[in-house]
Structures are given as structure tokens and as C-alpha cells.
CSV table of N, CA and C in Angstrom, one decimal:
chain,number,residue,atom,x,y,z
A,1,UNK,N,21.2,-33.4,19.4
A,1,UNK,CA,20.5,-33.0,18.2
A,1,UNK,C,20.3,-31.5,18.2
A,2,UNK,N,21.6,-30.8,18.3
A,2,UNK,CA,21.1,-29.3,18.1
A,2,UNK,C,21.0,-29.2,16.6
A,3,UNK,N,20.2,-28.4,16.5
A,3,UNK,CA,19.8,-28.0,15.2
A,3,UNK,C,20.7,-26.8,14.8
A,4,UNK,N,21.1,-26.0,13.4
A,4,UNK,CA,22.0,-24.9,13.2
A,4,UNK,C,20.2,-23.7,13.2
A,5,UNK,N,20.7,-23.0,14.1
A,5,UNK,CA,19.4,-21.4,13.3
A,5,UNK,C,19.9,-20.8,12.0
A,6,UNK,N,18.7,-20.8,11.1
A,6,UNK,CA,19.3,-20.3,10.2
A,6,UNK,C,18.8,-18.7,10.3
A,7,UNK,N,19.8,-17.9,9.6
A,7,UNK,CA,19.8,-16.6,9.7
A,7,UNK,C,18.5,-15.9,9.4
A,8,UNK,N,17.0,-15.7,10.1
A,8,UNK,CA,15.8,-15.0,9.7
A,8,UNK,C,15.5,-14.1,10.3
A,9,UNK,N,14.1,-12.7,9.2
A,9,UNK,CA,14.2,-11.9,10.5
A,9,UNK,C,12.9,-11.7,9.7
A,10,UNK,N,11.6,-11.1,10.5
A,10,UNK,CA,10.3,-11.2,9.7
A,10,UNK,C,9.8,-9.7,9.8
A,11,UNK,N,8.7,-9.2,8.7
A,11,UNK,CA,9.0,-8.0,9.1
A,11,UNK,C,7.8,-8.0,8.0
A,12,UNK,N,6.5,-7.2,8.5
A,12,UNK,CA,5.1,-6.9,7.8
A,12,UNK,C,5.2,-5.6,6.8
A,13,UNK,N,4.0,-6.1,6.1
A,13,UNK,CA,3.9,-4.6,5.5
A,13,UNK,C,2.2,-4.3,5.1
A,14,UNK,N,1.6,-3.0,5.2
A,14,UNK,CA,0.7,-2.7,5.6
A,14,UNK,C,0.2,-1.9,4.1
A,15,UNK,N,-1.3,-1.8,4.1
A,15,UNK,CA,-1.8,-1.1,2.9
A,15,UNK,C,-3.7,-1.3,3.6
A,16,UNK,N,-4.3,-0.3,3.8
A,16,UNK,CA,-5.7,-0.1,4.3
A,16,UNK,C,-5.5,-1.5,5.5
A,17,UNK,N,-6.6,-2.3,4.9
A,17,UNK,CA,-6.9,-3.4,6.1
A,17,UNK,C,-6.0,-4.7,5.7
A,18,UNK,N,-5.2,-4.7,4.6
A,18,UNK,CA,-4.2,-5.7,4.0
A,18,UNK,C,-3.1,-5.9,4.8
A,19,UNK,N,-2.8,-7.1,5.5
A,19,UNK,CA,-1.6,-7.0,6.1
A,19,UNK,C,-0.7,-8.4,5.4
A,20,UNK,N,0.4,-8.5,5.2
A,20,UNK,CA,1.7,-8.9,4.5
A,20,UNK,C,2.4,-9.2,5.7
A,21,UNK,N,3.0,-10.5,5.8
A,21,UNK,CA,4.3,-11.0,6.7
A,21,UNK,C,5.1,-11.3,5.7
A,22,UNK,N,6.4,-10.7,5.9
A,22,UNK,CA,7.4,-11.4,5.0
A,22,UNK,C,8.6,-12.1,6.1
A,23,UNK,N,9.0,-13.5,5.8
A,23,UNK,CA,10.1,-14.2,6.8
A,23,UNK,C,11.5,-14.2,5.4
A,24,UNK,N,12.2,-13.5,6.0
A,24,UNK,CA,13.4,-13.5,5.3
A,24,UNK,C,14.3,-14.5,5.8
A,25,UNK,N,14.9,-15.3,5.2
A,25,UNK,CA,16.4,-16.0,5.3
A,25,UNK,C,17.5,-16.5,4.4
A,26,UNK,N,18.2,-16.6,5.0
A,26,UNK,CA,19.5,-16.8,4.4
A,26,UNK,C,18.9,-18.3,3.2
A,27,UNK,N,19.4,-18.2,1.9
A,27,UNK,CA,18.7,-19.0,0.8
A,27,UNK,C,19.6,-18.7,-0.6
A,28,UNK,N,18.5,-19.4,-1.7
A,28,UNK,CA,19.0,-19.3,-2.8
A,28,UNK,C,18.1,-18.1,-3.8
A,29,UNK,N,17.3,-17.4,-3.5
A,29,UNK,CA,17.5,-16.6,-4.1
A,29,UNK,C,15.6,-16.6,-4.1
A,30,UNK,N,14.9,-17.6,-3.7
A,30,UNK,CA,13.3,-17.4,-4.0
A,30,UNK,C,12.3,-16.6,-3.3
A,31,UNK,N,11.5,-16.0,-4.2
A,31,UNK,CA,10.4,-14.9,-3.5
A,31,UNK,C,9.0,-16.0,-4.0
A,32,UNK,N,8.6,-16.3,-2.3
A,32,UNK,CA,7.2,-16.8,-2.6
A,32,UNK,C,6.3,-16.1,-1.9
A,33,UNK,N,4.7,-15.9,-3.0
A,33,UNK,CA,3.9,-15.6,-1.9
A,33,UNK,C,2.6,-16.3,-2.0
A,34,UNK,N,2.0,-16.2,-0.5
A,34,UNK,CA,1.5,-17.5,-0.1
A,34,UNK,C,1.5,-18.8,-1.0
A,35,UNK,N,2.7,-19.3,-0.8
A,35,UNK,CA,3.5,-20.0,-1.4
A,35,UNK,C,2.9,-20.4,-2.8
A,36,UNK,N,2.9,-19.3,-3.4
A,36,UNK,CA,3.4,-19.2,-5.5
A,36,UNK,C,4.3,-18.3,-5.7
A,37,UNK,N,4.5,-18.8,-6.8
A,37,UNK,CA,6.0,-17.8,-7.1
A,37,UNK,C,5.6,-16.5,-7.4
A,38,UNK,N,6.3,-15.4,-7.1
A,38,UNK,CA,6.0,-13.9,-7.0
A,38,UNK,C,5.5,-13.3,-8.3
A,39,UNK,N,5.8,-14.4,-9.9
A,39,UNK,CA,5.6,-14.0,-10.8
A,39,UNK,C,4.7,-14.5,-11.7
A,40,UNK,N,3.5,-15.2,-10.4
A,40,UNK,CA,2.2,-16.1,-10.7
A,40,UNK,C,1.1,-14.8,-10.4
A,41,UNK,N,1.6,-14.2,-8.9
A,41,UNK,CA,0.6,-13.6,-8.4
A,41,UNK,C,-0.4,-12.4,-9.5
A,42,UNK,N,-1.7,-12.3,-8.8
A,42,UNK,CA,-2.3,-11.7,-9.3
A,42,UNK,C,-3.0,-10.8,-8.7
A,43,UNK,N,-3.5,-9.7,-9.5
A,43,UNK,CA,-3.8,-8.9,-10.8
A,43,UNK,C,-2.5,-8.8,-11.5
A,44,UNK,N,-2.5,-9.4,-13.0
A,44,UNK,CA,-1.2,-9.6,-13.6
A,44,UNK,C,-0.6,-7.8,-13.9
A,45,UNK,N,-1.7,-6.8,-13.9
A,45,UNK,CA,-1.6,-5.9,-14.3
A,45,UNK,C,-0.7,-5.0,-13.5
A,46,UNK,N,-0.1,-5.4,-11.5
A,46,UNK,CA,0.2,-5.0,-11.2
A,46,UNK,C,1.7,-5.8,-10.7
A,47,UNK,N,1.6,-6.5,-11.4
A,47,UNK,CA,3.3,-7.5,-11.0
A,47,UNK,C,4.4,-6.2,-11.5
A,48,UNK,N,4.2,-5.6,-12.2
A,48,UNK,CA,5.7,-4.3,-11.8
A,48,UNK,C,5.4,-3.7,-10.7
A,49,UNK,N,4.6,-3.4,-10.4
A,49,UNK,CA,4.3,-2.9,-9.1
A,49,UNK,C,5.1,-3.6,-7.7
A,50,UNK,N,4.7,-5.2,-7.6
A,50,UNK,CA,5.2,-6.2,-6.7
A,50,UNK,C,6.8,-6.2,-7.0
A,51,UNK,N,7.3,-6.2,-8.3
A,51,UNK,CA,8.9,-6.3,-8.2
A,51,UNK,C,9.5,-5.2,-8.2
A,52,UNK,N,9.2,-3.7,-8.0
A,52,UNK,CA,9.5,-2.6,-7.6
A,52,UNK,C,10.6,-2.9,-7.1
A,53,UNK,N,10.7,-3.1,-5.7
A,53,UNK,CA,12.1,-3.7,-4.9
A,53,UNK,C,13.1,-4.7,-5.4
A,54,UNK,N,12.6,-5.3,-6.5
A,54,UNK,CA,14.2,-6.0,-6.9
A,54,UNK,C,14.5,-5.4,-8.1
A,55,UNK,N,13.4,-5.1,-8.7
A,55,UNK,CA,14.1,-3.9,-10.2
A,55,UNK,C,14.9,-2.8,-9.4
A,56,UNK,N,14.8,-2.2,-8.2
A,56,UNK,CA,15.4,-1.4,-7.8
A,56,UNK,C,16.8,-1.7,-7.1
A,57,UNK,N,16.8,-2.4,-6.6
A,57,UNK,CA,18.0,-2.8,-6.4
A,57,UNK,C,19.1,-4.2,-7.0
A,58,UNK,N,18.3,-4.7,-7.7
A,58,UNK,CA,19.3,-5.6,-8.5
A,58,UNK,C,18.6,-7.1,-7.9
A,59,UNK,N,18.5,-8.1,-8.5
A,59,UNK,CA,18.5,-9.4,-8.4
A,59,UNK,C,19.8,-9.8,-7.9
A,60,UNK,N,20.7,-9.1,-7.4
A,60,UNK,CA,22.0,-10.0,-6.8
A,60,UNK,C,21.8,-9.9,-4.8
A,61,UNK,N,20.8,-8.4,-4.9
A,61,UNK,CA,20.8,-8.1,-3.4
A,61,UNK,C,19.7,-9.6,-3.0
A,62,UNK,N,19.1,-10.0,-3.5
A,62,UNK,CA,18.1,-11.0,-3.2
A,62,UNK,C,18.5,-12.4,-3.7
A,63,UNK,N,19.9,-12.3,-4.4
A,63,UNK,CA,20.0,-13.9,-4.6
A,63,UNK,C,20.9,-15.0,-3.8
A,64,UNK,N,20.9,-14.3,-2.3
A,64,UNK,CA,21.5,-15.3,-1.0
A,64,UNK,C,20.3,-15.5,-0.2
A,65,UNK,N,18.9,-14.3,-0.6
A,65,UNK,CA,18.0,-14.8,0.6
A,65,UNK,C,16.8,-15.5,0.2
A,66,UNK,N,16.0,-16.0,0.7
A,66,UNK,CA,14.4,-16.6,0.4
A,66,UNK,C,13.4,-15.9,1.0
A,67,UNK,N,12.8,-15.4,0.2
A,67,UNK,CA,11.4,-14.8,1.2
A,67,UNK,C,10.0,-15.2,0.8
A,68,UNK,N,9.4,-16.0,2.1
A,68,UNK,CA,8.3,-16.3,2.2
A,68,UNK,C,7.4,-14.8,2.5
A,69,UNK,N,6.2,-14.7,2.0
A,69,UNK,CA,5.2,-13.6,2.3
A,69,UNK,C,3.6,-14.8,2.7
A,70,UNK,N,3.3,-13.9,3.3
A,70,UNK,CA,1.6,-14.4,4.1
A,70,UNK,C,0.8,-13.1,4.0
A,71,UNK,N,-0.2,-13.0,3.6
A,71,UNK,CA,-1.1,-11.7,3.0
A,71,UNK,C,-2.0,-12.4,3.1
A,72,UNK,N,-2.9,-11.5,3.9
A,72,UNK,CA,-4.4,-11.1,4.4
A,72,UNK,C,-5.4,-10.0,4.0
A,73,UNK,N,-6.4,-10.0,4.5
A,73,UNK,CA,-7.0,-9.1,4.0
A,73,UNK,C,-7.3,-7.9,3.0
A,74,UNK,N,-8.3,-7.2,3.1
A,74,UNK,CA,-8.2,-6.2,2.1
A,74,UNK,C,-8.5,-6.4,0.5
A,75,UNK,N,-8.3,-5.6,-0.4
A,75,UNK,CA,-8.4,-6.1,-1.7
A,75,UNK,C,-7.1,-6.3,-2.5
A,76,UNK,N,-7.7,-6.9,-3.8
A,76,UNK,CA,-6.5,-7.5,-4.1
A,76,UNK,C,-5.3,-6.2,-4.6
A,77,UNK,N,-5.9,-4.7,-4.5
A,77,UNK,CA,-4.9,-4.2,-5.3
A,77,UNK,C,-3.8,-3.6,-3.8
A,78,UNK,N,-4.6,-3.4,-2.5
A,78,UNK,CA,-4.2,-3.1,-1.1
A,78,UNK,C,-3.4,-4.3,-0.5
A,79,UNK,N,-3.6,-5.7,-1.3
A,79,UNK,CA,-2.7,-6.7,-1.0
A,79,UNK,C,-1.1,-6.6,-1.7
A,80,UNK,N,-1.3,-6.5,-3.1
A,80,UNK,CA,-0.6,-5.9,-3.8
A,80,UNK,C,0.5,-4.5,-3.5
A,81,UNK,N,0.1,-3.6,-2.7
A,81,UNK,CA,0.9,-2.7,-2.3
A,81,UNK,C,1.6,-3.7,-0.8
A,82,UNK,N,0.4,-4.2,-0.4
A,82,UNK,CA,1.5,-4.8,1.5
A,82,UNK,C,2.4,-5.3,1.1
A,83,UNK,N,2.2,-6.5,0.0
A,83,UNK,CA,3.2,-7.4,-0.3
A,83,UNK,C,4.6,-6.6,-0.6
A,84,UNK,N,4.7,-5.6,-1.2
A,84,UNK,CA,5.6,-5.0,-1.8
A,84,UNK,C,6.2,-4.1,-0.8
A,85,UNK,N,5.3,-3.5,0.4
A,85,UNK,CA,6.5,-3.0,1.5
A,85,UNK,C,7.0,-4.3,2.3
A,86,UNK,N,6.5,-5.5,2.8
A,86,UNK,CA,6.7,-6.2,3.3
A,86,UNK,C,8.0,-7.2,2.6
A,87,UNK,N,8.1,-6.8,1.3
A,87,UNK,CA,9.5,-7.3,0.5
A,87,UNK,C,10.4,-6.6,0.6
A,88,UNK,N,10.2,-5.2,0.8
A,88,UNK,CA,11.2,-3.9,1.0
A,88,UNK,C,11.9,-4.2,2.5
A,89,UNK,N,11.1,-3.9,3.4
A,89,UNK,CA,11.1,-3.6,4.6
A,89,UNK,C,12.2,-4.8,4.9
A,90,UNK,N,11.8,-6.0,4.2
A,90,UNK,CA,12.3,-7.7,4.7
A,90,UNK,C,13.7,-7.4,4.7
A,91,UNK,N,13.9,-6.9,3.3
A,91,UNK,CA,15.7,-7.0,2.7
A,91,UNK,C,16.5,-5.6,2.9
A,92,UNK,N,15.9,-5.2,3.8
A,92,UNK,CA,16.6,-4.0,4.7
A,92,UNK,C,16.6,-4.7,5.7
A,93,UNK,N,15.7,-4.6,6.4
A,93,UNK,CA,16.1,-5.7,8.1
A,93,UNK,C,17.3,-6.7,8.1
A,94,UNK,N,17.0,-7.3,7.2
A,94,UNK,CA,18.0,-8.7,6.5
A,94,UNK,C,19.5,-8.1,6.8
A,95,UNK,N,19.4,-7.0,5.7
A,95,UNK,CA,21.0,-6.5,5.5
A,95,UNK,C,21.8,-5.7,7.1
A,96,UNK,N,20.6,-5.1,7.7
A,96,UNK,CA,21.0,-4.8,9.1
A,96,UNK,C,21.4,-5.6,10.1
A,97,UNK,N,20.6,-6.5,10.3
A,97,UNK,CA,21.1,-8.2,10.9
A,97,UNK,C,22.0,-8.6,10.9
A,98,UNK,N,22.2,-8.8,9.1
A,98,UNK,CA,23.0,-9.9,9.1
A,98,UNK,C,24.4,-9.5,8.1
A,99,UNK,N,24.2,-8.2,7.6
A,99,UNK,CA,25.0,-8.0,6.9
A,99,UNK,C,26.1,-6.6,7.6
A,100,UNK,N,25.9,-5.5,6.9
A,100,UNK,CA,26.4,-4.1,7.3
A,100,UNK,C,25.5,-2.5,7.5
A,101,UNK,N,25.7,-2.5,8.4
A,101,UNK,CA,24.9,-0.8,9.1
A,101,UNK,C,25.1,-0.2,7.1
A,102,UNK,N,26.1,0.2,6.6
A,102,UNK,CA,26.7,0.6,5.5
A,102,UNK,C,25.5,0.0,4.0
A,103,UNK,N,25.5,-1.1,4.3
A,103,UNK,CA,24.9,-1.9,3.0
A,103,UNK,C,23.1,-1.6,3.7
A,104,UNK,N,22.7,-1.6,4.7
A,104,UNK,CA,21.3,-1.1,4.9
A,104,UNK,C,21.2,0.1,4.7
A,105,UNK,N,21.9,1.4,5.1
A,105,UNK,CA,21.6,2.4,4.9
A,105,UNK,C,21.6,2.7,3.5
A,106,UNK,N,22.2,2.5,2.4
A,106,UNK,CA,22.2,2.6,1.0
A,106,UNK,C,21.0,2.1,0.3
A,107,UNK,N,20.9,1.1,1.0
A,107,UNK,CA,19.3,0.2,0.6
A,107,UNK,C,18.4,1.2,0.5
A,108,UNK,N,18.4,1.7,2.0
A,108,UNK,CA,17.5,2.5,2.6
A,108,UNK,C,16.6,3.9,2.3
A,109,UNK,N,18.4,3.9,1.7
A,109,UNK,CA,17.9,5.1,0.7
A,109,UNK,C,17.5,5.4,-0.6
A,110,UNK,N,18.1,4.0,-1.5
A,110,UNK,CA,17.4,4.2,-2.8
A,110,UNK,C,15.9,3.6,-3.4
A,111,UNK,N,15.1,3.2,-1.4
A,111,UNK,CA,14.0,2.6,-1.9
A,111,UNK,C,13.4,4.1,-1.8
A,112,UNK,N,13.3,4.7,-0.6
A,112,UNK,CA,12.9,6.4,0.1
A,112,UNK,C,12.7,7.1,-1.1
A,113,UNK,N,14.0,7.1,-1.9
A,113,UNK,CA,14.0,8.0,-3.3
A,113,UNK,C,13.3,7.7,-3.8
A,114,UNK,N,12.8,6.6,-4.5
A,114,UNK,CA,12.2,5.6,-5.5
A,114,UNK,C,10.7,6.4,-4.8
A,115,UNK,N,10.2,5.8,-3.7
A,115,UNK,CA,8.8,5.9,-3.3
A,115,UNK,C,8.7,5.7,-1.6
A,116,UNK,N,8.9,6.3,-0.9
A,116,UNK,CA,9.1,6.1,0.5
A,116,UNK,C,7.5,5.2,1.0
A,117,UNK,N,6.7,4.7,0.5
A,117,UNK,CA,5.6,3.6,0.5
A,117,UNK,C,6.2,2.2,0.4
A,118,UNK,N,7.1,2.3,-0.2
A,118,UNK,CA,8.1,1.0,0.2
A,118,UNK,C,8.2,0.7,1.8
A,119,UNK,N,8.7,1.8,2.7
A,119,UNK,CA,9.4,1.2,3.6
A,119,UNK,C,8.2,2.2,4.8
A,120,UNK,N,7.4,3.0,4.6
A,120,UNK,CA,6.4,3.7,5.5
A,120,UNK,C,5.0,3.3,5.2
A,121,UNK,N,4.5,3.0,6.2
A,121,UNK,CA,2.9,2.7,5.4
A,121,UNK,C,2.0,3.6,5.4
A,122,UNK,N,1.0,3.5,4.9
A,122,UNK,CA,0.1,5.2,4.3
A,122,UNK,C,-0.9,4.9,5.5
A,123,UNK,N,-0.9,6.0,6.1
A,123,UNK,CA,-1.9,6.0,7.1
A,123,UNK,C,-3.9,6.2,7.4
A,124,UNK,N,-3.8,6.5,5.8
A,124,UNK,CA,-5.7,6.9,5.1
A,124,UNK,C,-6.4,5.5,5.7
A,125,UNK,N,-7.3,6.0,6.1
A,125,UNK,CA,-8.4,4.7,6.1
A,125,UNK,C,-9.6,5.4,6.1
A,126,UNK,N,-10.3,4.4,5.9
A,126,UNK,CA,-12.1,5.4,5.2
A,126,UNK,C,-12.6,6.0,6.3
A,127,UNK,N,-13.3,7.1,6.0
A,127,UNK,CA,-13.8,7.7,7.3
A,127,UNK,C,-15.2,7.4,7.2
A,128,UNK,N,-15.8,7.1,8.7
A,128,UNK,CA,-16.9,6.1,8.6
A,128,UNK,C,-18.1,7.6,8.5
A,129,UNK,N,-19.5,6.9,8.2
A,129,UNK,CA,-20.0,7.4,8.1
A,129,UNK,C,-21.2,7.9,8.7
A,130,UNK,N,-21.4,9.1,8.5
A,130,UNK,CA,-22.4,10.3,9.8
A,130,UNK,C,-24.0,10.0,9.5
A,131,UNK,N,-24.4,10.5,10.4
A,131,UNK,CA,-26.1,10.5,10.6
A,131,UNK,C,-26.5,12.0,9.6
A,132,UNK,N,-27.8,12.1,8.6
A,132,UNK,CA,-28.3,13.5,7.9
A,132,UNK,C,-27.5,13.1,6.6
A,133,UNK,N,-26.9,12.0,6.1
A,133,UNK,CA,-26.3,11.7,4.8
A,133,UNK,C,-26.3,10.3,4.5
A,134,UNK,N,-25.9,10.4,3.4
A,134,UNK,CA,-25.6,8.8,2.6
A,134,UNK,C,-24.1,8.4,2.7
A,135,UNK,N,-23.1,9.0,3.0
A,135,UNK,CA,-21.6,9.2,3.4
A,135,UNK,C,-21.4,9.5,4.3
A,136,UNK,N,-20.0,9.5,4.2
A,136,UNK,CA,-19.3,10.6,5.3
A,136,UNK,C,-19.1,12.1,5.5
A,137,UNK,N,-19.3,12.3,4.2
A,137,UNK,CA,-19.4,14.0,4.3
A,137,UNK,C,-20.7,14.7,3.3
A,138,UNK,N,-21.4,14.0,2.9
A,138,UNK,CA,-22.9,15.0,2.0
A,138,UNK,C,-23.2,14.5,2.9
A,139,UNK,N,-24.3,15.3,2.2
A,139,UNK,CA,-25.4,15.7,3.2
A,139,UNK,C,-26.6,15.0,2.5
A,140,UNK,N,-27.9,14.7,3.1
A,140,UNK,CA,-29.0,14.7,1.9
A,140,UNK,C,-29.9,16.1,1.6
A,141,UNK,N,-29.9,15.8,0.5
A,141,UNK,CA,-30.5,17.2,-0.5
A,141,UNK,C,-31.3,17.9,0.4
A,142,UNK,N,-31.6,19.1,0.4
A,142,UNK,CA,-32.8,19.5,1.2
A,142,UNK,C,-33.9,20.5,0.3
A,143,UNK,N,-35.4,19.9,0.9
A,143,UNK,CA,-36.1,20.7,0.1
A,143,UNK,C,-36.7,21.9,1.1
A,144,UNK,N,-37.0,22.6,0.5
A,144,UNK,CA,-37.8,23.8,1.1
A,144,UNK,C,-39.4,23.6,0.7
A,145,UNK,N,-40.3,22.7,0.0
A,145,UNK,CA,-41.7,22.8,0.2
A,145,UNK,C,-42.1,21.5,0.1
């Protein structure tokens, strides 16, 4: 009973405290996340946002693979960016694996051009907050009498 592996390669993507798993494999062509279809998810307002990477490269680069995504934390608009490097990052890895050094590097570069937050994640996180204020950086008001 050996089983065949089928061709997968997993690969996260990051946004504040939001983290994104995407499992790529060899398939017919479907993007689900946490298993609904990629053009359920919500805030509807930001679904061009989420298909960034296949408006950018074409629905043919994604119609041999399946990708499952798993998203955590954070809010819904910081899940919305993970999701979207974690689809990027997927179908690059994919093409390196399984395909050609040649066909990743081109990938590689028309996501970079596009928005290099695709494929790097933004490193900001809130800066916590100090003693003498209501924040992180005022101060409270000061009186003189």
C-alpha cells in the first residue's frame, strides 16, 4: 500500500499579528480559504486586494495547482493582506520545486514590481506604551498652577 506523494510545498504569510499558511499542490485549479472559496471571503470590499496574485499573473499560472490557506489572527483587514502574501509566496515556491529556476524567477519579479508586500512582509508593529502618557509617544498635558 504505498501511497503516490503528491507534489506540495507550504509556505506562510504575515501581516501585524495575522498569520496565513498556504499548502500548495499539484490540482485543478482551486483557491480555498479556511475552506470557502477565495471569492466568498470577507470584507467584500477587499477581494481585489486578495486576487492581486492571480490578476497578476494570469489564471493559467494557478490552473494545475490547489491551494488550501489557514489564517489566524489579527483583524480582518491584516488577515486579508497574510492571505495574499501567503498565495504569492505559495506559487513561487511551487514553481521552484516543481517546475523551473526560469519560470520562478519571472514570477518573482512581476509580483516585486507590482508591490514587493506580496512576497516580504512589513515589519511595523505597535509600539507599546510608556509611563507620563496615554500612548506611546504624548505626553500628558502639563499644567503650571
Amino acid at each position: 500500500m504505498s501511497k503516490v506523494q503528491k507534489q506540495r510545498v507550504q509556505t506562510f504569510g504575515r501581516k501585524k499579528t495575522a498569520t496565513a499558511v498556504a499548502v500548495c499542490q499539484q490540482g485543478h485549479g482551486s483557491i480555498r480559504v479556511n475552506g470557502r472559496p477565495l471569492h466568498l471571503v470577507e470584507p467584500q470590499a477587499l477581494r481585489f486586494k486578495l486576487e492581486e496574485p492571480i490578476y497578476l499573473l494570469g489564471r493559467d499560472k494557478f490552473s494545475n495547482v490547489d491551494v488550501r490557506v489557514r489564517v489566524k489572527g489579527g483583524g480582518r483587514i491584516a488577515q486579508v493582506y497574510a492571505i495574499r502574501q501567503a498565495l504569492a509566496k505559495s506559487i513561487v515556491a511551487y514553481n521552484q520545486k516543481f517546475v523551473d529556476e526560469a519560470t520562478k524567477k519571472q514570477i518573482r519579479d512581476i509580483l516585486v514590481q507590482y508591490d514587493r508586500t506580496l512576497l516580504v512582509a512589513d515589519p511595523r508593529r505597535c509600539e507599546p506604551k510608556k509611563f507620563g502618557g496615554p500612548g506611546a509617544r504624548s505626553k500628558y498635558q502639563k499644567s503650571y498652577r
